[in-house]
Structures are given as C-alpha cells and as structure tokens.
Amino acid sequence: MITDTIVAIATAMAPGAVAIVRLSGPQCFSIVQTISSIDLTNAKGYTIHHGYIMENEQPVDEVLFSIFRSPHSYTGEDVIEINCHGGMYIARKILSLLLGAGARLALRGEFTQRAFLNGKMDLSQAESVNDLIRATDEVNANSAMRALRGSVKRILAPLLEDLTQIIAQIEVNIDYPEYDDVHQLVQEELLPKVKTWNENLHQLIQTAQKAMLVRDGIDTVIIGRPNVGKSSLLNALLEEDKAIVTDIAGTTRDLVEGDIRIGDLTLHLIDTAGIHTADNQVEAIGMEKTRAVLKKAQLVLLVLDGHEELREEDRQLLEETKSYNRIIVYNKKDLKETPNTLSISAAQGDLSPLIQAIEEKYAEGVLSAKSDTFNNERQIALAMQAYHAMEEVQHSLEDGASVDLVTMDLQEVWEALKQINGEAGRENLLDEIFSRFCLGK
C-alpha cells in the first residue's frame, strides 16, 4: 500500500509562461494546505481554485490549484497540480516548500508507475506515455497514442481468450474427470488449434518488427568506390553541404552522418569512405570503418557511376552487398543516361527515382507502423517467448504427447503474453480459468 505523497515539477526546467508542480498521494491536500492561502480541504475533483503560495505569511506566487480526487485522477490517488508562473526560481521555490511540508521528491516516471500500480493503465499503456513524450514525428506520436488507448491489449485479447479456453478445458478434464458432460479435449483436436494460434501470433510479431524499423528509423549506409558521388548524394538528401565534395579520390576518409525524413520514414544516413585499394594508412582506416558500419546497415545505397563502365571495385561491391537489403543507384545521369536502371543526378538534386524506390521498399512497414501492433523490443521479445513456447507445444503434440503433458508449456505461453501488459501470475490464470465454469465445487 502506498502511504507517501510525491511531488515533482511536471514541466520543462526552463523559462516559460507557466510551470506545473504536481503532487500525488494520500497527504497531498494536507501538505498543500500548509502553504496555500485558501482552504482546499473540501474542494471537489475536477475543479480549479485561485490562490497564493505563502511562506511566513508572505505571498510567493499567484497560482491556480487543479484538484483531482481519488480514484478519478492520472495516478488513481488524490492529485493536486499547482499552476504557477514559469521560470526556474518560482517552480523550484514551490517545490522546496512542498518538500519541507512533508512531500517526497518523485522518482523518474513515478507518477506513471503509480498509475500502473493503481490499475489506471496496463504496462503497455504506461510505456506509451514515455513514447508519446519522446515522439519526434507523426508516425511515432500516433503509434504511442493508439497504445495509450489500449491497442496492445486489444490485439492480445483474442489470443489470450483462445488460449485461456484451451487451458481451462484441459484443467477441467484433469481435475474433474468424473464430469461426463464436460467435453474431453484430445490431441487430434488440440494440434490444429495450436498451429492456427501460433500462426496468428507470428503474423503479429512480423508486423511489429516491420513497424519498429520504420518508427526507430532505418540505418542507411551509402557505399561505393571513390568519386561515384556518395558525398554528393548525402548532401542532396540532407539539403546541406555536410560532406566535402571534390574531384580528388578519397576525400571522405571518415564517416559522415545525418538524418532525413522521406514521407513517413526516417533514414539515419552514413556516408562512407570509398572502397578501393588504399594508398595510405588513413584511407585504410576509413575503409575499415566503412565495412564495420556496413555489417550493421539496415539499408545499403550502393552508388555506381552511370557515366562510366563498371570497374573491378564496382563488381566487388555488387558481390559483397548482394545479401544486404540494398538499392543500386546509378549516379550522374545528367552526364549519361543508363537505361533500365535507377538513375539519379545527385549534383543537380534529381533524386525522385531513389526517393520513390525507398518509399516503395518500406511501404508495408509504414502501414505496419500505422496499425495496432507491439510497440517496443520488450513487448516483441515476450511475444517471441510465447511463440517459441507454443512451438514446443506443437512439437510435443506432433510427437504424440497427451494433452495433459503440454499444460505447463501452455501456461508459459499465457504468462509471457500477460507480461506484455504487466498482468502475469499463475493466480491470475487460475482465477480466469475457474471463473468460466460452474462445477458446483
């Protein structure tokens, strides 16, 4: 049981028009009363009251007190938000007075943690609060908003319902064999249910992985031999002269990075040193860095010179990157058209064929990011854990195991999925199972 009252400044610590100091907990009214010019003891929830913050009978600031009564508040506890004038001194001064009156400084995320502990939101919704705050684009903001409104719980609900029905049937068959009117679930009936169930979960995982790539941004490496126009392409995409461009081979000897938006996509661009036979140690180090980032690339833009015939370095790069997710780009089409290729002119800023190719490649991922799906690595990892546990159930049944022998694996699946929303526990499973049956016991 939570017995202390926490306080924190809920707005940015910077000069501004208004700052908010938030309290939550059972003593928030008595604590605020010690520094308030007005009596808030009987103030109703969802009301705002004008008053002053007082210290030694002297006004510190003119404020508004926003009142939220338990359980109808963000945290589920009594909450008071003090809207004071912006600026670091005033907000800190009020915070200091409240700490002196008995409140405790809140830990990072503690207001949302209390909302979770008090049943105001599940764990996936709590995570989405932070995602919404940190969102830097519309895709991420919309995804976080859907999760905050329960999208993860919605996609899990049918899976958990089917799984609970299966486990419940098995448990009843084991614990109450004397009930002849209860259907006996057999291996031949369970196996197809398990296969279909796991296929549905696998589809959700794949959708989530595609969505994560779009939401997090795509690590994109620009690669090619010297003087094919890699740095020109980077500059054209960034619309700034970030990389040095000359006719001298080997100008780029270190990694040059930048982020761009293409429609709903974010690309984390890395321009690399040209791959060729190094003339000195500095160039060799640059190419080592190129190959190191290439190993981690999620998208490779392999730039070739459309004005010249392919060289041996080009052929080597085509072979070296054939297993990567790549787009082959023929640059310098202003000097020579290359038929039946994706041709651009980085020098003239003519990148539309490349932009279109990138958007088409990730169109499915963008759709996934705009749909209800798992929202982070923790959720995907737990879904994968459930998937692999259900695979074990499937393999056991295919090997002829009886239905009662797969119960523990099925419970592991259930608990992994429930952990996504922070609701796991065998006691919860038993409650769900036996609330579905009226057995007269």
Coordinates of C-alpha atoms in Angstrom, one line a residue:
M1 CA 0.0 0.0 0.0
I2 CA 1.3 3.4 -1.0
T3 CA 1.4 5.7 2.0
D4 CA 3.7 8.6 1.0
T5 CA 3.0 11.6 -1.2
I6 CA 5.3 12.5 -4.1
V7 CA 5.9 15.8 -5.8
A8 CA 7.8 17.0 -8.9
I9 CA 7.9 19.8 -11.4
A10 CA 5.9 18.4 -14.3
T11 CA 7.0 20.9 -16.9
A12 CA 10.4 21.6 -18.5
M13 CA 13.0 23.3 -16.3
A14 CA 13.3 26.4 -18.5
P15 CA 11.8 29.9 -18.5
G16 CA 8.2 29.9 -19.8
A17 CA 4.8 31.4 -19.2
V18 CA 3.5 28.6 -16.9
A19 CA 5.0 25.8 -14.8
I20 CA 3.2 23.0 -13.1
V21 CA 4.1 21.4 -9.8
R22 CA 2.3 18.1 -9.3
L23 CA 1.6 16.2 -6.1
S24 CA 0.1 12.7 -5.7
G25 CA -0.7 10.7 -2.7
P26 CA -2.9 10.4 0.4
Q27 CA -1.5 13.6 2.1
C28 CA -1.4 15.9 -0.8
F29 CA -4.3 18.1 0.5
S30 CA -2.9 18.4 4.0
I31 CA 0.6 19.2 2.6
V32 CA -0.6 21.8 0.1
Q33 CA -2.8 23.4 2.8
T34 CA 0.3 24.4 4.8
I35 CA 1.4 26.7 2.0
S36 CA -1.9 27.7 0.4
S37 CA -3.7 31.0 1.0
I38 CA -7.1 29.2 0.6
D39 CA -8.8 26.2 2.2
L40 CA -8.8 23.3 -0.3
T41 CA -9.9 20.6 2.2
N42 CA -13.3 20.2 0.8
A43 CA -12.5 21.1 -2.8
K44 CA -14.3 18.9 -5.3
G45 CA -12.5 16.9 -8.0
Y46 CA -12.1 18.5 -11.5
T47 CA -12.2 22.0 -10.1
I48 CA -9.7 24.8 -10.3
H49 CA -9.1 27.4 -7.5
H50 CA -7.3 30.7 -7.5
G51 CA -5.0 31.5 -4.6
Y52 CA -1.5 32.2 -3.5
I53 CA 1.5 30.2 -2.3
M54 CA 2.5 31.5 1.1
E55 CA 5.8 31.4 3.1
N56 CA 5.9 33.0 6.5
E57 CA 2.6 34.7 5.7
Q58 CA 4.1 36.4 2.7
P59 CA 2.9 35.5 -0.9
V60 CA 5.4 33.7 -3.0
D61 CA 3.3 33.4 -6.2
E62 CA -0.2 33.8 -7.5
V63 CA -1.3 30.3 -8.7
L64 CA -4.2 28.1 -9.8
F65 CA -4.8 24.8 -7.9
S66 CA -6.2 22.0 -10.1
I67 CA -7.9 19.3 -8.0
F68 CA -8.3 15.6 -8.8
R69 CA -9.9 13.3 -6.3
S70 CA -9.0 9.6 -6.0
P71 CA -9.7 7.4 -7.9
H72 CA -10.5 9.9 -10.8
S73 CA -7.0 11.1 -11.4
Y74 CA -4.0 10.2 -13.5
T75 CA -2.4 8.2 -10.7
G76 CA -5.6 6.9 -9.2
E77 CA -4.7 8.8 -6.0
D78 CA -5.6 12.3 -4.8
V79 CA -3.7 14.7 -7.0
I80 CA -3.1 18.5 -6.9
E81 CA -1.4 20.4 -9.7
I82 CA -0.2 23.8 -8.9
N83 CA -0.1 26.1 -12.0
C84 CA 2.4 28.8 -11.2
H85 CA 4.3 31.4 -13.2
G86 CA 7.0 29.9 -15.4
G87 CA 10.7 30.2 -14.6
M88 CA 13.1 28.0 -12.7
Y89 CA 13.2 30.0 -9.5
I90 CA 9.4 30.1 -8.7
A91 CA 8.8 26.5 -9.6
R92 CA 11.8 25.3 -7.6
K93 CA 10.8 27.5 -4.6
I94 CA 7.3 26.0 -4.5
L95 CA 8.8 22.5 -4.8
S96 CA 11.1 23.3 -1.9
L97 CA 8.2 24.4 0.2
L98 CA 6.2 21.3 -0.5
L99 CA 9.2 19.1 0.3
G100 CA 9.6 20.9 3.5
A101 CA 5.9 20.3 4.3
G102 CA 6.3 16.5 4.1
A103 CA 6.2 15.5 0.4
R104 CA 8.8 13.3 -1.1
L105 CA 10.6 14.1 -4.4
A106 CA 9.2 11.8 -7.1
L107 CA 11.5 9.4 -8.9
R108 CA 11.7 9.4 -12.6
G109 CA 8.4 8.0 -14.0
E110 CA 6.9 7.5 -10.6
F111 CA 3.6 9.2 -11.3
T112 CA 3.0 6.8 -14.3
Q113 CA 4.3 3.9 -12.2
R114 CA 1.6 4.7 -9.6
A115 CA -1.0 4.9 -12.3
F116 CA 0.0 1.4 -13.3
L117 CA 0.1 0.0 -9.8
N118 CA -3.3 1.5 -9.1
G119 CA -4.8 -0.1 -12.2
K120 CA -5.3 3.1 -14.1
M121 CA -3.4 1.7 -17.1
D122 CA -1.6 -1.5 -18.0
L123 CA 2.2 -1.8 -18.6
S124 CA 2.0 -1.3 -22.4
Q125 CA 0.0 1.9 -21.9
A126 CA 2.5 3.1 -19.3
E127 CA 5.3 2.6 -21.8
S128 CA 3.4 4.5 -24.4
V129 CA 3.3 7.6 -22.2
N130 CA 7.0 7.9 -22.5
D131 CA 6.9 7.1 -26.2
L132 CA 4.4 9.9 -26.7
I133 CA 6.6 12.4 -24.9
R134 CA 9.6 11.4 -26.9
A135 CA 7.9 11.1 -30.3
T136 CA 9.6 13.2 -33.0
D137 CA 7.2 12.6 -35.9
E138 CA 3.6 11.9 -36.6
V139 CA 4.1 8.1 -37.1
N140 CA 5.6 7.6 -33.6
A141 CA 3.1 10.0 -32.0
N142 CA 0.1 8.2 -33.5
S143 CA 1.5 4.8 -32.6
A144 CA 2.0 5.9 -29.0
M145 CA -1.4 7.4 -28.8
R146 CA -3.0 4.1 -30.1
A147 CA -1.1 2.2 -27.4
L148 CA -2.1 4.7 -24.7
R149 CA -5.7 4.0 -25.7
G150 CA -5.2 0.2 -25.3
S151 CA -4.2 -1.0 -28.8
V152 CA -1.7 -3.7 -27.4
K153 CA -4.4 -5.0 -25.1
R154 CA -6.8 -5.2 -28.0
I155 CA -4.6 -7.3 -30.2
L156 CA -3.7 -9.6 -27.3
A157 CA -7.3 -10.1 -26.2
P158 CA -8.4 -12.7 -28.8
L159 CA -5.1 -14.7 -28.4
L160 CA -5.5 -14.8 -24.7
E161 CA -9.2 -15.7 -24.9
D162 CA -8.5 -18.7 -27.1
L163 CA -5.5 -19.7 -25.0
T164 CA -7.4 -19.5 -21.8
Q165 CA -10.2 -21.5 -23.2
I166 CA -7.8 -24.3 -24.2
I167 CA -6.0 -24.3 -20.8
A168 CA -9.3 -24.2 -18.9
Q169 CA -10.6 -27.2 -20.9
I170 CA -7.5 -29.2 -20.1
E171 CA -7.5 -28.3 -16.4
V172 CA -11.1 -29.2 -16.0
N173 CA -10.6 -32.5 -17.8
I174 CA -7.7 -33.3 -15.4
D175 CA -9.2 -32.1 -12.2
Y176 CA -12.8 -33.2 -12.7
P177 CA -12.7 -36.4 -14.8
E178 CA -16.0 -37.6 -13.1
Y179 CA -18.0 -35.0 -15.1
D180 CA -19.2 -36.9 -18.1
D181 CA -20.9 -33.8 -19.6
V182 CA -17.6 -31.9 -19.9
H183 CA -16.1 -32.3 -23.4
Q184 CA -12.7 -34.1 -23.4
L185 CA -10.1 -32.3 -25.4
V186 CA -7.9 -34.7 -27.3
Q187 CA -4.6 -34.4 -29.1
E188 CA -6.1 -34.5 -32.7
E189 CA -8.4 -31.6 -31.8
L190 CA -5.8 -29.5 -30.0
L191 CA -3.0 -29.7 -32.6
P192 CA -4.7 -27.6 -35.3
K193 CA -5.8 -25.1 -32.8
V194 CA -2.2 -24.7 -31.6
K195 CA -1.0 -24.3 -35.2
T196 CA -3.5 -21.6 -36.1
W197 CA -3.0 -19.8 -32.8
N198 CA 0.8 -19.6 -33.3
E199 CA 0.5 -18.5 -36.9
N200 CA -1.6 -15.6 -35.8
L201 CA 0.9 -14.6 -33.2
H202 CA 3.8 -15.0 -35.7
Q203 CA 2.0 -12.6 -38.0
L204 CA 1.7 -10.0 -35.2
I205 CA 5.4 -10.3 -34.4
Q206 CA 6.4 -9.8 -38.1
T207 CA 4.1 -6.8 -38.3
A208 CA 5.7 -5.4 -35.1
Q209 CA 9.2 -5.9 -36.4
K210 CA 8.5 -4.0 -39.6
A211 CA 6.8 -1.2 -37.7
M212 CA 9.7 -0.9 -35.3
L213 CA 12.1 -0.4 -38.2
V214 CA 10.0 2.5 -39.5
R215 CA 9.4 4.0 -36.1
D216 CA 13.1 3.8 -35.0
G217 CA 14.5 5.0 -38.3
I218 CA 16.5 3.0 -40.8
D219 CA 20.3 2.8 -40.5
T220 CA 21.2 3.6 -44.1
V221 CA 24.8 3.3 -45.4
I222 CA 25.9 5.0 -48.7
I223 CA 28.7 2.9 -50.2
G224 CA 30.6 2.9 -53.5
R225 CA 34.1 3.4 -54.9
P226 CA 35.7 6.8 -54.8
N227 CA 34.2 9.6 -56.9
V228 CA 30.9 8.0 -57.8
G229 CA 29.0 10.7 -55.9
K230 CA 28.4 9.3 -52.5
S231 CA 29.0 12.6 -50.7
S232 CA 27.0 14.5 -53.3
L233 CA 24.1 12.1 -52.7
L234 CA 24.4 12.6 -48.9
N235 CA 24.4 16.4 -49.3
A236 CA 21.5 16.3 -51.7
L237 CA 19.4 14.2 -49.4
L238 CA 20.3 16.4 -46.4
E239 CA 19.9 19.5 -48.5
E240 CA 23.1 20.9 -47.0
D241 CA 26.8 20.7 -47.7
K242 CA 27.7 18.3 -44.9
A243 CA 30.3 16.2 -46.8
I244 CA 33.2 17.6 -48.7
V245 CA 32.8 17.1 -52.5
T246 CA 35.8 17.3 -54.8
D247 CA 37.2 15.5 -57.9
I248 CA 40.0 14.1 -55.8
A249 CA 39.6 10.4 -55.0
G250 CA 39.4 9.5 -51.3
T251 CA 38.1 12.9 -50.0
T252 CA 35.8 11.1 -47.5
R253 CA 38.1 9.3 -45.1
D254 CA 35.8 9.2 -42.1
L255 CA 32.1 8.6 -41.6
V256 CA 29.7 11.5 -42.2
E257 CA 26.2 11.2 -40.7
G258 CA 22.8 12.9 -40.9
D259 CA 19.1 12.2 -40.6
I260 CA 16.4 12.9 -43.2
R261 CA 12.7 12.4 -43.5
I262 CA 11.2 10.7 -46.6
G263 CA 7.4 10.7 -46.2
D264 CA 6.7 8.7 -43.1
L265 CA 10.3 7.3 -43.0
T266 CA 13.4 8.5 -41.1
L267 CA 16.7 7.5 -42.6
H268 CA 19.9 7.6 -40.4
L269 CA 22.3 8.3 -43.2
I270 CA 26.0 7.4 -43.1
D271 CA 28.4 8.4 -46.0
T272 CA 31.4 6.2 -46.0
A273 CA 35.0 6.2 -47.4
G274 CA 35.2 4.9 -51.0
I275 CA 36.1 1.2 -51.3
H276 CA 39.3 0.8 -53.3
T277 CA 43.0 -0.2 -52.9
A278 CA 44.2 2.1 -50.2
D279 CA 47.2 4.3 -50.9
N280 CA 48.0 5.1 -47.3
Q281 CA 47.1 4.1 -43.7
V282 CA 44.5 6.8 -43.2
E283 CA 42.5 5.6 -46.2
A284 CA 42.8 2.0 -45.0
I285 CA 41.4 3.0 -41.6
G286 CA 38.5 4.8 -43.3
M287 CA 37.6 1.7 -45.3
E288 CA 37.8 -0.4 -42.2
K289 CA 35.2 1.9 -40.6
T290 CA 33.1 1.5 -43.8
R291 CA 33.0 -2.2 -43.6
A292 CA 32.2 -2.1 -39.9
V293 CA 29.1 0.1 -40.4
L294 CA 28.1 -1.9 -43.4
K295 CA 27.7 -5.0 -41.2
K296 CA 25.1 -3.2 -39.1
A297 CA 23.3 -1.5 -42.1
Q298 CA 19.5 -2.0 -42.4
L299 CA 19.6 -0.4 -45.9
V300 CA 22.5 -0.1 -48.3
L301 CA 22.6 2.5 -51.0
L302 CA 25.2 1.2 -53.5
V303 CA 26.2 4.1 -55.7
L304 CA 27.7 3.4 -59.1
D305 CA 28.9 5.9 -61.7
G306 CA 26.4 5.8 -64.6
H307 CA 28.8 7.9 -66.7
E308 CA 31.5 5.1 -66.8
E309 CA 31.7 1.4 -67.3
L310 CA 31.7 -0.8 -64.2
R311 CA 35.2 -1.2 -62.7
E312 CA 36.5 -4.1 -60.7
E313 CA 35.8 -2.3 -57.4
D314 CA 32.2 -1.9 -58.5
R315 CA 31.8 -5.6 -59.2
Q316 CA 33.4 -6.4 -55.9
L317 CA 30.9 -4.2 -54.1
L318 CA 28.0 -5.7 -56.0
E319 CA 29.1 -9.1 -54.9
E320 CA 29.9 -8.1 -51.3
T321 CA 26.5 -6.4 -50.8
K322 CA 24.3 -8.9 -52.6
S323 CA 23.0 -10.4 -49.3
Y324 CA 22.1 -7.0 -47.9
N325 CA 18.9 -5.1 -48.1
R326 CA 20.1 -2.7 -50.8
I327 CA 19.2 -0.3 -53.6
I328 CA 21.6 0.1 -56.5
V329 CA 21.8 3.7 -57.6
Y330 CA 23.4 4.9 -60.9
N331 CA 24.5 8.5 -60.4
K332 CA 25.4 11.2 -62.9
K333 CA 22.5 10.7 -65.2
D334 CA 23.0 14.4 -66.2
L335 CA 26.2 13.3 -68.0
K336 CA 24.8 10.0 -69.3
E337 CA 21.5 8.1 -69.2
T338 CA 21.8 4.5 -68.0
P339 CA 18.7 2.6 -69.4
N340 CA 16.7 0.2 -67.2
T341 CA 18.4 1.3 -64.0
L342 CA 17.6 3.5 -61.1
S343 CA 19.3 6.6 -62.2
I344 CA 19.8 10.0 -60.4
S345 CA 21.8 13.1 -60.6
A346 CA 23.0 14.0 -57.1
A347 CA 24.8 17.1 -58.4
Q348 CA 21.5 18.5 -59.8
G349 CA 19.4 17.3 -56.9
D350 CA 17.4 14.9 -59.1
L351 CA 16.7 12.2 -56.6
S352 CA 13.0 11.4 -57.2
P353 CA 13.6 7.9 -58.6
L354 CA 15.6 7.0 -55.4
I355 CA 13.0 8.6 -53.1
Q356 CA 10.3 6.6 -54.8
A357 CA 12.2 3.3 -54.6
I358 CA 12.8 3.8 -50.8
E359 CA 9.2 4.6 -50.2
E360 CA 8.0 1.5 -52.2
K361 CA 10.5 -0.7 -50.3
Y362 CA 9.2 0.3 -46.9
A363 CA 5.5 0.9 -47.8
E364 CA 4.5 -2.3 -45.9
G365 CA 6.5 -1.2 -42.9
V366 CA 4.8 2.2 -42.9
L367 CA 1.4 0.5 -43.0
S368 CA 2.5 -1.7 -40.1
A369 CA 3.6 1.3 -38.1
K370 CA 0.2 2.8 -38.6
S371 CA -1.6 -0.3 -37.4
D372 CA -2.2 -1.8 -33.9
T373 CA 0.9 -3.8 -33.0
F374 CA 3.5 -4.3 -30.3
N375 CA 5.5 -1.1 -29.7
N376 CA 8.9 -1.9 -28.4
E377 CA 11.6 -4.6 -28.1
R378 CA 10.4 -5.8 -24.7
Q379 CA 6.9 -6.5 -26.0
I380 CA 8.2 -8.2 -29.1
A381 CA 10.7 -10.3 -27.0
L382 CA 7.9 -11.5 -24.8
A383 CA 5.7 -12.3 -27.8
M384 CA 8.6 -14.3 -29.3
Q385 CA 9.0 -16.1 -26.0
A386 CA 5.3 -17.1 -26.2
Y387 CA 5.7 -18.1 -29.8
H388 CA 8.6 -20.4 -29.1
A389 CA 6.8 -22.0 -26.1
M390 CA 3.8 -22.7 -28.3
E391 CA 6.2 -24.2 -30.9
E392 CA 7.2 -26.7 -28.1
V393 CA 3.6 -27.5 -27.5
Q394 CA 3.1 -28.1 -31.2
H395 CA 6.2 -30.4 -31.5
S396 CA 5.2 -32.3 -28.4
L397 CA 1.7 -33.0 -29.8
E398 CA 3.1 -33.9 -33.2
D399 CA 5.4 -36.5 -31.3
G400 CA 2.3 -38.0 -29.8
A401 CA 2.3 -36.4 -26.3
S402 CA -1.0 -36.5 -24.5
V403 CA -2.9 -33.3 -23.9
D404 CA -2.3 -33.1 -20.2
L405 CA 1.5 -33.2 -20.7
V406 CA 1.6 -29.8 -22.6
T407 CA -0.2 -27.9 -19.8
M408 CA 2.9 -26.4 -18.4
D409 CA 4.1 -25.1 -21.8
L410 CA 0.7 -23.6 -22.4
Q411 CA 0.9 -21.8 -19.1
E412 CA 4.3 -20.4 -20.0
V413 CA 2.8 -19.1 -23.2
W414 CA 0.0 -17.4 -21.3
E415 CA 2.3 -15.9 -18.7
A416 CA 4.6 -14.5 -21.4
L417 CA 1.7 -12.7 -23.2
K418 CA 0.3 -11.4 -19.9
Q419 CA 3.7 -9.9 -19.0
I420 CA 3.4 -7.6 -22.0
N421 CA 0.7 -5.8 -20.1
G422 CA 2.2 -6.4 -16.7
E423 CA -0.6 -8.8 -15.7
A424 CA 1.2 -12.2 -15.4
G425 CA 0.9 -14.6 -12.5
R426 CA -0.4 -18.1 -12.0
E427 CA -3.0 -16.9 -9.6
N428 CA -4.5 -14.7 -12.3
L429 CA -4.6 -17.6 -14.7
L430 CA -6.4 -19.8 -12.2
D431 CA -8.9 -17.0 -11.5
E432 CA -9.6 -16.7 -15.2
I433 CA -9.9 -20.4 -15.7
F434 CA -12.3 -21.3 -12.9
S435 CA -14.4 -18.1 -13.3
R436 CA -15.6 -19.7 -16.6
F437 CA -17.0 -22.9 -15.2
C438 CA -19.9 -23.6 -12.8
L439 CA -19.0 -27.0 -11.5
G440 CA -20.7 -26.9 -8.1
K441 CA -17.5 -27.2 -6.3

